Coordinates of C-alpha atoms and ligand atoms in Angstrom, one line a residue:
M1 CA -2.3 -34.3 8.9
D2 CA -2.2 -35.3 12.5
L3 CA -0.6 -33.0 15.4
R4 CA 2.4 -34.9 15.9
K5 CA 3.4 -35.0 12.2
A6 CA 2.4 -31.2 12.1
E7 CA 5.1 -30.4 14.9
K8 CA 7.8 -32.6 13.3
R9 CA 6.9 -30.5 10.1
I10 CA 7.3 -26.8 12.1
D11 CA 10.4 -28.4 13.9
R12 CA 12.1 -29.0 10.6
E13 CA 11.2 -25.4 9.5
L14 CA 12.6 -23.7 12.5
P15 CA 16.0 -21.8 12.0
A16 CA 18.7 -22.6 14.8
G17 CA 19.0 -18.9 15.8
G18 CA 15.2 -18.9 16.9
R19 CA 15.5 -22.2 18.6
E20 CA 18.5 -20.8 20.8
I21 CA 16.3 -18.0 21.8
V22 CA 13.2 -19.7 22.7
S23 CA 15.2 -21.9 24.7
R24 CA 17.0 -19.6 26.9
L25 CA 14.1 -18.0 27.5
E26 CA 12.3 -21.2 28.9
R27 CA 15.6 -22.0 30.6
A28 CA 15.6 -18.5 32.5
G29 CA 11.9 -19.8 33.4
F30 CA 9.8 -17.6 31.0
C31 CA 7.1 -19.1 29.0
A32 CA 8.0 -18.4 25.6
F33 CA 6.8 -19.7 21.9
F34 CA 6.6 -19.1 18.3
V35 CA 2.8 -17.7 17.2
G36 CA 1.0 -16.2 14.5
G37 CA 2.0 -16.4 10.9
C38 CA 5.1 -18.7 10.9
V39 CA 3.1 -21.3 13.0
R40 CA 0.2 -20.8 10.5
D41 CA 2.4 -20.6 7.3
A42 CA 4.5 -23.8 8.8
L43 CA 1.4 -25.8 9.3
L44 CA 0.0 -25.1 5.9
G45 CA 3.6 -26.4 4.3
L46 CA 5.0 -23.1 3.4
S47 CA 8.1 -21.7 4.7
P48 CA 7.6 -19.0 7.2
A49 CA 9.3 -15.5 6.2
D50 CA 9.6 -14.2 10.0
W51 CA 9.4 -16.3 13.2
D52 CA 7.7 -14.1 16.1
I53 CA 8.3 -15.0 19.5
A54 CA 5.7 -14.1 22.7
S55 CA 6.7 -14.4 25.9
A56 CA 6.0 -13.5 29.7
A57 CA 9.6 -11.9 29.8
R58 CA 9.4 -7.9 30.0
P59 CA 11.8 -6.0 27.7
E60 CA 14.3 -5.4 30.0
E61 CA 14.2 -9.3 30.9
V62 CA 15.0 -10.4 27.5
R63 CA 17.3 -7.7 27.0
S64 CA 19.2 -8.8 30.0
L65 CA 19.1 -12.8 28.8
F66 CA 20.6 -11.8 25.4
P67 CA 24.1 -9.6 26.2
D68 CA 25.3 -11.5 23.2
L69 CA 22.9 -10.5 20.8
P70 CA 22.6 -7.0 19.0
V71 CA 19.0 -5.3 19.4
L72 CA 16.5 -3.0 18.2
S73 CA 14.0 -1.6 20.4
T74 CA 11.6 -0.2 17.3
G75 CA 8.5 -1.5 18.7
L76 CA 9.4 -0.9 22.4
R77 CA 6.2 1.0 23.2
H78 CA 4.0 -2.3 22.5
G79 CA 6.6 -4.6 24.0
T80 CA 8.3 -5.6 21.0
L81 CA 12.2 -6.3 20.9
T82 CA 13.9 -7.3 18.0
L83 CA 17.0 -9.7 18.5
L84 CA 19.6 -10.1 15.6
S85 CA 20.6 -13.9 15.5
D86 CA 20.8 -15.7 12.4
R87 CA 17.9 -13.5 11.2
P88 CA 15.7 -11.0 12.8
Y89 CA 13.5 -12.5 15.7
E90 CA 10.7 -10.2 17.0
I91 CA 10.0 -10.6 20.9
T92 CA 6.9 -9.5 22.0
T93 CA 5.8 -9.5 25.9
F94 CA 2.5 -11.2 26.3
R95 CA -0.2 -8.5 26.3
T96 CA -3.4 -7.9 27.2
E97 CA -5.4 -5.0 25.5
G98 CA -7.5 -2.6 27.2
A99 CA -10.6 -1.2 25.8
Y100 CA -10.7 0.1 22.0
S101 CA -12.6 3.7 21.5
D102 CA -11.4 4.3 17.9
G103 CA -12.3 1.3 16.0
R104 CA -8.3 0.9 15.3
R105 CA -6.4 0.8 18.3
P106 CA -6.3 -0.4 21.9
D107 CA -6.5 2.5 24.5
R108 CA -3.6 0.6 26.2
V109 CA -2.0 -2.5 26.2
A110 CA -1.2 -4.0 29.4
F111 CA 1.9 -6.6 29.7
S112 CA 0.9 -9.9 31.0
R113 CA 2.6 -13.0 32.2
S114 CA -0.4 -15.2 30.8
P115 CA -0.1 -16.7 27.7
E116 CA -3.7 -17.3 27.4
E117 CA -4.5 -14.0 27.9
D118 CA -2.0 -13.1 24.8
L119 CA -3.3 -15.7 22.5
S120 CA -7.1 -14.5 23.2
R121 CA -6.5 -10.9 22.1
R122 CA -5.1 -12.5 18.8
D123 CA -7.5 -11.8 15.6
F124 CA -8.4 -15.3 14.1
T125 CA -7.8 -18.8 15.4
V126 CA -5.5 -19.7 12.7
N127 CA -3.2 -16.8 13.8
A128 CA -3.6 -17.9 17.6
I129 CA -1.8 -21.6 17.2
A130 CA 1.3 -21.3 19.5
W131 CA 4.6 -23.9 19.2
S132 CA 8.2 -24.4 20.6
P133 CA 10.0 -27.2 20.6
E134 CA 9.6 -27.3 24.4
R135 CA 6.1 -27.1 24.6
G136 CA 4.7 -28.9 21.3
I137 CA 1.3 -27.0 19.8
V138 CA -0.6 -24.7 22.3
D139 CA -4.0 -24.4 20.5
L140 CA -6.6 -23.2 22.5
F141 CA -9.4 -22.1 20.3
G142 CA -9.4 -25.0 17.7
G143 CA -7.3 -23.1 15.0
F144 CA -5.3 -26.2 13.7
A145 CA -8.8 -27.9 13.2
D146 CA -9.8 -24.7 11.0
L147 CA -6.4 -24.8 9.3
E148 CA -7.3 -28.0 8.1
G149 CA -10.8 -27.4 7.3
R150 CA -9.5 -24.0 5.6
V151 CA -12.0 -21.8 8.0
L152 CA -11.3 -18.4 9.3
R153 CA -13.0 -17.9 12.3
C154 CA -12.6 -14.8 15.0
V155 CA -11.1 -15.5 18.2
G156 CA -14.1 -14.9 20.6
D157 CA -17.3 -13.1 19.1
P158 CA -16.6 -11.6 15.3
E159 CA -18.7 -8.4 15.8
K160 CA -16.7 -7.5 19.0
R161 CA -13.4 -8.2 17.4
F162 CA -13.7 -6.0 14.5
S163 CA -15.6 -3.2 16.1
E164 CA -12.3 -3.1 18.1
D165 CA -10.3 -3.0 15.3
H166 CA -11.5 -2.7 11.8
L167 CA -8.6 -3.6 10.0
R168 CA -9.2 -7.2 11.3
I169 CA -12.0 -7.3 8.2
L170 CA -9.2 -6.6 5.6
R171 CA -7.1 -8.9 7.1
G172 CA -9.9 -11.5 7.2
L173 CA -10.2 -10.8 3.3
R174 CA -6.3 -11.1 2.8
F175 CA -6.5 -14.6 4.5
Y176 CA -9.4 -15.8 2.5
A177 CA -7.7 -14.5 -0.8
V178 CA -4.4 -16.0 -0.1
Y179 CA -4.9 -19.1 1.8
R180 CA -8.2 -19.9 0.8
L181 CA -9.5 -19.7 4.3
A182 CA -13.1 -18.9 4.1
P183 CA -14.8 -17.0 6.7
E184 CA -17.4 -19.1 8.6
A185 CA -21.0 -18.2 9.0
A186 CA -20.7 -15.9 12.0
T187 CA -17.3 -14.4 10.7
A188 CA -18.6 -13.5 7.3
A189 CA -21.9 -11.9 8.6
A190 CA -19.6 -9.6 10.8
M191 CA -17.3 -8.9 7.8
H192 CA -20.3 -7.7 5.8
A193 CA -22.0 -5.7 8.6
L194 CA -18.9 -3.7 10.0
A195 CA -17.7 -3.0 6.2
G196 CA -18.9 0.5 6.6
G197 CA -16.1 0.9 9.7
L198 CA -13.3 0.4 7.0
D199 CA -13.3 4.4 6.8
R200 CA -11.9 4.7 10.0
L201 CA -8.7 3.1 9.1
S202 CA -5.5 5.2 7.5
A203 CA -5.2 5.2 3.7
E204 CA -1.8 3.3 3.9
R205 CA -3.2 0.4 6.2
K206 CA -5.9 0.0 3.6
A207 CA -4.1 0.3 0.9
K208 CA -1.5 -2.2 1.9
E209 CA -3.9 -4.8 2.9
F210 CA -5.8 -4.3 -0.7
S211 CA -2.6 -5.3 -2.5
L212 CA -1.7 -8.2 -0.7
A213 CA -5.0 -9.5 -0.9
V214 CA -5.8 -8.7 -4.3
A215 CA -2.7 -10.5 -5.2
G216 CA -3.9 -13.7 -3.5
R217 CA -4.3 -17.0 -5.5
F218 CA -7.9 -17.0 -4.4
A219 CA -8.5 -13.3 -5.1
G220 CA -11.2 -14.4 -7.1
E221 CA -13.2 -16.2 -4.5
A222 CA -12.6 -14.1 -1.9
F223 CA -13.6 -10.6 -3.8
A224 CA -16.5 -12.2 -5.2
A225 CA -18.0 -13.2 -2.0
F226 CA -16.9 -9.7 -0.4
P227 CA -17.7 -7.1 -2.7
D228 CA -19.1 -4.8 -0.2
L229 CA -15.3 -4.8 1.2
L230 CA -14.2 -3.8 -2.3
L231 CA -16.9 -0.9 -2.5
A232 CA -15.9 0.3 1.0
L233 CA -12.5 0.7 -0.4
F234 CA -13.3 2.4 -3.5
P235 CA -16.9 3.7 -3.6
S236 CA -16.6 4.9 -7.1
L237 CA -16.6 1.4 -8.0
A238 CA -20.4 1.0 -7.3
G239 CA -22.7 -0.4 -10.4
R240 CA -19.2 -0.8 -12.5
L241 CA -17.9 -4.0 -11.1
P242 CA -16.6 -6.7 -13.6
D243 CA -16.8 -9.9 -12.5
L244 CA -14.6 -10.2 -9.8
S245 CA -14.6 -14.4 -9.6
L246 CA -12.1 -13.6 -12.8
L247 CA -9.4 -11.8 -10.9
S248 CA -7.7 -15.3 -10.7
R249 CA -7.2 -15.7 -13.7
L250 CA -4.9 -12.4 -14.2
S251 CA -1.2 -13.1 -13.3
P252 CA -0.8 -12.2 -9.5
S253 CA 0.3 -8.7 -10.2
P254 CA -1.6 -6.1 -8.1
E255 CA -1.3 -3.2 -10.3
E256 CA -2.6 -5.6 -12.8
R257 CA -5.7 -6.7 -11.2
T258 CA -6.3 -3.2 -10.2
A259 CA -6.8 -2.2 -13.5
F260 CA -8.9 -5.0 -14.1
L261 CA -11.1 -3.6 -11.3
F262 CA -11.4 -0.7 -12.8
F263 CA -11.9 -1.5 -16.5
F264 CA -15.8 -0.2 -16.4
A265 CA -14.9 2.6 -14.0
G266 CA -11.9 4.0 -16.3
E267 CA -8.3 4.9 -15.7
E268 CA -9.0 8.5 -14.5
E269 CA -11.4 7.1 -11.7
L270 CA -8.9 4.4 -11.1
F271 CA -6.1 7.5 -10.7
S272 CA -8.0 9.4 -8.4
S273 CA -9.0 6.3 -6.1
L274 CA -5.5 5.1 -5.7
A275 CA -4.5 8.8 -5.0
A276 CA -7.1 8.8 -2.2
L277 CA -6.0 5.8 -0.8
R278 CA -2.3 7.1 -1.0
F279 CA -0.8 4.2 -3.2
S280 CA 2.6 5.0 -4.5
R281 CA 3.0 6.8 -7.7
R282 CA 4.6 4.1 -9.3
F283 CA 1.9 1.6 -8.4
S284 CA -0.9 4.3 -9.4
E285 CA 0.7 4.9 -12.9
R286 CA 1.2 1.6 -14.1
A287 CA -2.3 0.7 -13.2
R288 CA -3.6 3.5 -15.0
L289 CA -1.2 2.6 -18.0
L290 CA -2.4 -1.2 -17.9
C291 CA -6.4 0.3 -17.6
R292 CA -5.9 2.4 -20.4
A293 CA -4.5 0.2 -22.5
A294 CA -6.9 -2.4 -21.8
R295 CA -9.9 -0.1 -22.7
T296 CA -8.5 0.6 -25.9
A297 CA -9.8 -1.5 -28.8
P298 CA -7.1 -4.0 -29.9
P299 CA -5.3 -4.0 -32.8
T300 CA -6.4 -6.2 -35.3
D301 CA -3.5 -6.2 -38.4
R302 CA 0.3 -6.6 -38.0
V303 CA 0.9 -2.6 -38.4
G304 CA -1.5 -1.8 -35.9
M305 CA -0.1 -4.1 -33.6
R306 CA 3.6 -3.0 -34.2
R307 CA 2.1 0.6 -33.4
F308 CA 0.6 -0.9 -30.2
L309 CA 4.0 -2.1 -29.2
A310 CA 5.6 1.2 -29.8
A311 CA 3.9 2.6 -26.9
L312 CA 3.9 -0.7 -24.5
S313 CA 6.0 -3.2 -23.9
P314 CA 5.1 -6.7 -25.1
G315 CA 4.5 -7.9 -21.4
D316 CA 2.3 -5.0 -20.7
A317 CA 0.1 -5.6 -24.1
E318 CA -0.2 -9.0 -23.2
A319 CA -1.2 -8.3 -19.7
A320 CA -3.7 -5.4 -21.1
F321 CA -5.2 -8.0 -23.5
R322 CA -5.8 -10.6 -20.9
I323 CA -7.3 -7.9 -18.8
R324 CA -9.6 -6.8 -21.5
L325 CA -10.6 -10.5 -22.2
A326 CA -11.4 -10.7 -18.5
A327 CA -13.6 -7.9 -18.5
L328 CA -15.3 -8.7 -21.7
P329 CA -15.0 -12.5 -21.9
G330 CA -15.3 -14.1 -25.2
E331 CA -14.2 -11.3 -27.2
R332 CA -13.1 -12.4 -30.3
E333 CA -11.2 -9.4 -31.4
T334 CA -9.1 -9.6 -28.2
D335 CA -8.6 -13.2 -28.6
R336 CA -7.0 -12.6 -32.2
A337 CA -5.0 -9.9 -30.7
L338 CA -3.3 -12.3 -28.1
A339 CA -2.6 -14.6 -31.0
L340 CA -1.1 -11.8 -33.7
L341 CA 1.0 -10.9 -30.4
A342 CA 2.1 -14.1 -30.1
R343 CA 3.0 -14.5 -33.7
L344 CA 5.2 -11.4 -33.7
R345 CA 7.2 -12.6 -30.7
A346 CA 7.6 -16.0 -32.5
E347 CA 8.7 -14.4 -35.8
N348 CA 10.9 -11.8 -34.0
D349 CA 9.1 -9.2 -35.3
L350 CA 8.4 -6.5 -32.6
P351 CA 9.4 -3.2 -33.3
P352 CA 12.3 -1.5 -31.6
R353 CA 11.9 0.6 -28.8
R354 CA 12.2 4.2 -29.7
E355 CA 15.5 4.3 -28.0
E356 CA 16.7 1.7 -29.9
L357 CA 16.3 3.9 -33.0
A358 CA 19.8 3.1 -35.3
L359 CA 20.0 6.7 -36.0
D360 CA 20.3 9.8 -33.5
G361 CA 20.0 13.7 -33.6
T362 CA 23.6 14.1 -34.1
A363 CA 23.7 12.1 -37.0
L364 CA 21.0 14.1 -38.8
L365 CA 22.7 17.6 -37.7
S366 CA 26.2 16.6 -38.8
R367 CA 24.7 15.9 -42.5
G368 CA 22.5 19.1 -42.2
L369 CA 19.7 17.0 -42.6
A370 CA 17.8 19.0 -39.4
R371 CA 17.9 22.2 -37.8
E372 CA 19.0 22.3 -34.0
G373 CA 15.8 22.5 -32.4
P374 CA 12.4 20.9 -32.6
E375 CA 13.1 19.9 -36.0
V376 CA 15.1 17.1 -34.9
G377 CA 12.7 15.3 -32.7
R378 CA 10.1 15.8 -35.2
A379 CA 12.5 13.9 -37.8
L380 CA 13.2 11.2 -35.6
D381 CA 9.3 10.7 -34.9
L382 CA 8.9 10.5 -38.4
L383 CA 11.8 8.0 -38.8
Y384 CA 10.5 5.9 -35.9
R385 CA 7.1 5.7 -37.2
A386 CA 8.5 4.6 -40.6
V387 CA 10.4 1.9 -38.9
V388 CA 7.7 0.8 -36.8
D389 CA 5.2 0.8 -40.1
G390 CA 7.7 -1.4 -41.7
E391 CA 8.3 1.2 -44.3
A392 CA 12.1 1.7 -43.3
E393 CA 14.5 -1.0 -41.7
N394 CA 16.4 0.0 -38.4
R395 CA 19.4 0.6 -39.9
K396 CA 21.6 3.8 -40.0
D397 CA 22.0 3.9 -43.8
A398 CA 18.4 2.8 -44.7
L399 CA 17.0 5.5 -42.2
L400 CA 19.2 8.2 -44.0
A401 CA 18.3 7.1 -47.0
Y402 CA 14.7 6.9 -46.4
F403 CA 14.7 10.5 -44.9
E404 CA 16.5 12.0 -48.2
R405 CA 13.7 10.2 -50.3
R406 CA 11.2 11.9 -47.8
R407 CA 12.7 15.1 -48.2
E408 CA 12.9 15.5 -52.1
P409 CA 9.5 17.1 -53.3
Ligands
LIG1 P1 1.8 -11.9 7.9 O1 2.9 -11.7 8.4 O2 1.7 -13.2 7.3 O3 1.2 -11.1 7.0 P2 0.9 -12.5 10.3 O4 -0.5 -13.2 10.7 O5 1.9 -12.6 10.8 O6 0.6 -12.6 8.7 P3 1.4 -9.7 11.4 O7 1.1 -8.5 11.1 O8 2.8 -10.2 11.1 O9 0.5 -10.8 10.6 O10 0.9 -10.2 13.1 C1 1.6 -11.1 14.0 C2 0.4 -11.7 14.3 O11 0.1 -10.9 15.5 C3 -0.8 -12.4 13.6 O12 -0.8 -13.6 13.5 C4 -2.2 -12.3 14.8 O13 -2.0 -13.1 15.8 C5 -1.3 -10.8 15.5 N1 -2.1 -9.9 15.2 C6 -1.7 -9.0 14.1 N2 -2.5 -7.7 13.8 C7 -3.6 -8.0 14.7 C8 -5.1 -7.4 14.7 N3 -5.0 -6.3 14.0 N4 -5.5 -7.7 15.9 C9 -5.6 -8.9 16.6 N5 -4.2 -9.5 16.4 C10 -3.5 -9.5 15.2
LIG2 MG1 3.9 -11.8 10.5

């Protein structure tokens, strides 16, 4: 794609509110443009989620230029204001960053009036392309060519940039996994060399980048090329990794793919590893459930499958079989289980869920069929089991009749 066409493409995507903000900044004499993810995504033919603006204007100058728009000042310490127009727009003052002494954050940031300074602090060439309707594409580091060649390249010396902020290593893995931007040789070498520094990052930031990366369409290729990064996040996977290139075959759910990664390590290892990175309870529980189900020998007959489905939704069961098949490629039982599940679905022969049982405790109590207390639960368990096994139909009269029959000696 030539540059002219690319500019037209971004221009088509740009919402009116953002256009007006940048134009007003320029009319007031401040250099301003869109930069980062929005330019990258628009050039890749995707619709940007948020349109971030960088500008020479200081926060107080931005504020006084837009008395008509509500403003949020959450990022003010870093020079970021959010203007609420047709959507929120983050406007960040051009910055340079001081020295990095902790490997994750600059010791101080200084405002700058220079667009060149601001662009050179950015992590990758593809994230350092700026654009505005007034200025067109500003591409100081060859980011456009890298996007076209699907190359991930640091702005400046990779070792230096990754040692400044180790999060950039995980962002790099994510851009590879999501966009298939393959790190060029020096960038890749530095990612490997500095993987050990990831432990300086907070658990939350690691968890967030991992979740985004593992869900990427090209996660298989990216993780297979950087197993050392995965091991830096989850050391307990050492020696127990599945074939990482198969990640992309699974649905893009991060919980499902995490369950696959821990297939050989096991669900307890998964749970404690996720807890160490402070994943949400919801995420961990779901990944553990899928991992456990995938590690269970798949059912081979109809009743076995119905029992399996009493504990797991059909969607989760299918996910579990797919995870197992990716971990144990070609396993015949799992192939058959997938086919059997499809058949049960097609024939509408799935067991009801426990709460869909056509009889409840009150019905048993009012007929004197069970005494108040644990007996009720046990009776319902028995009835549910009978329905799942196909011994009783899930109708109230049928269940009562079945229960009476069972009670007779
Ligand atoms: P997305 O929003 O799609 O996740 P993004 O690239 O926009 O990707 P943001 O976190 O929104 O990511 O950051 C916006 C821009 O700020 C980036 O494109 C990049 O130019 C710069 N940036 C973000 N994080 C870093 C970092 N750790 N080091 C250097 N530059 C960064
Ligand atoms: Mg962004």
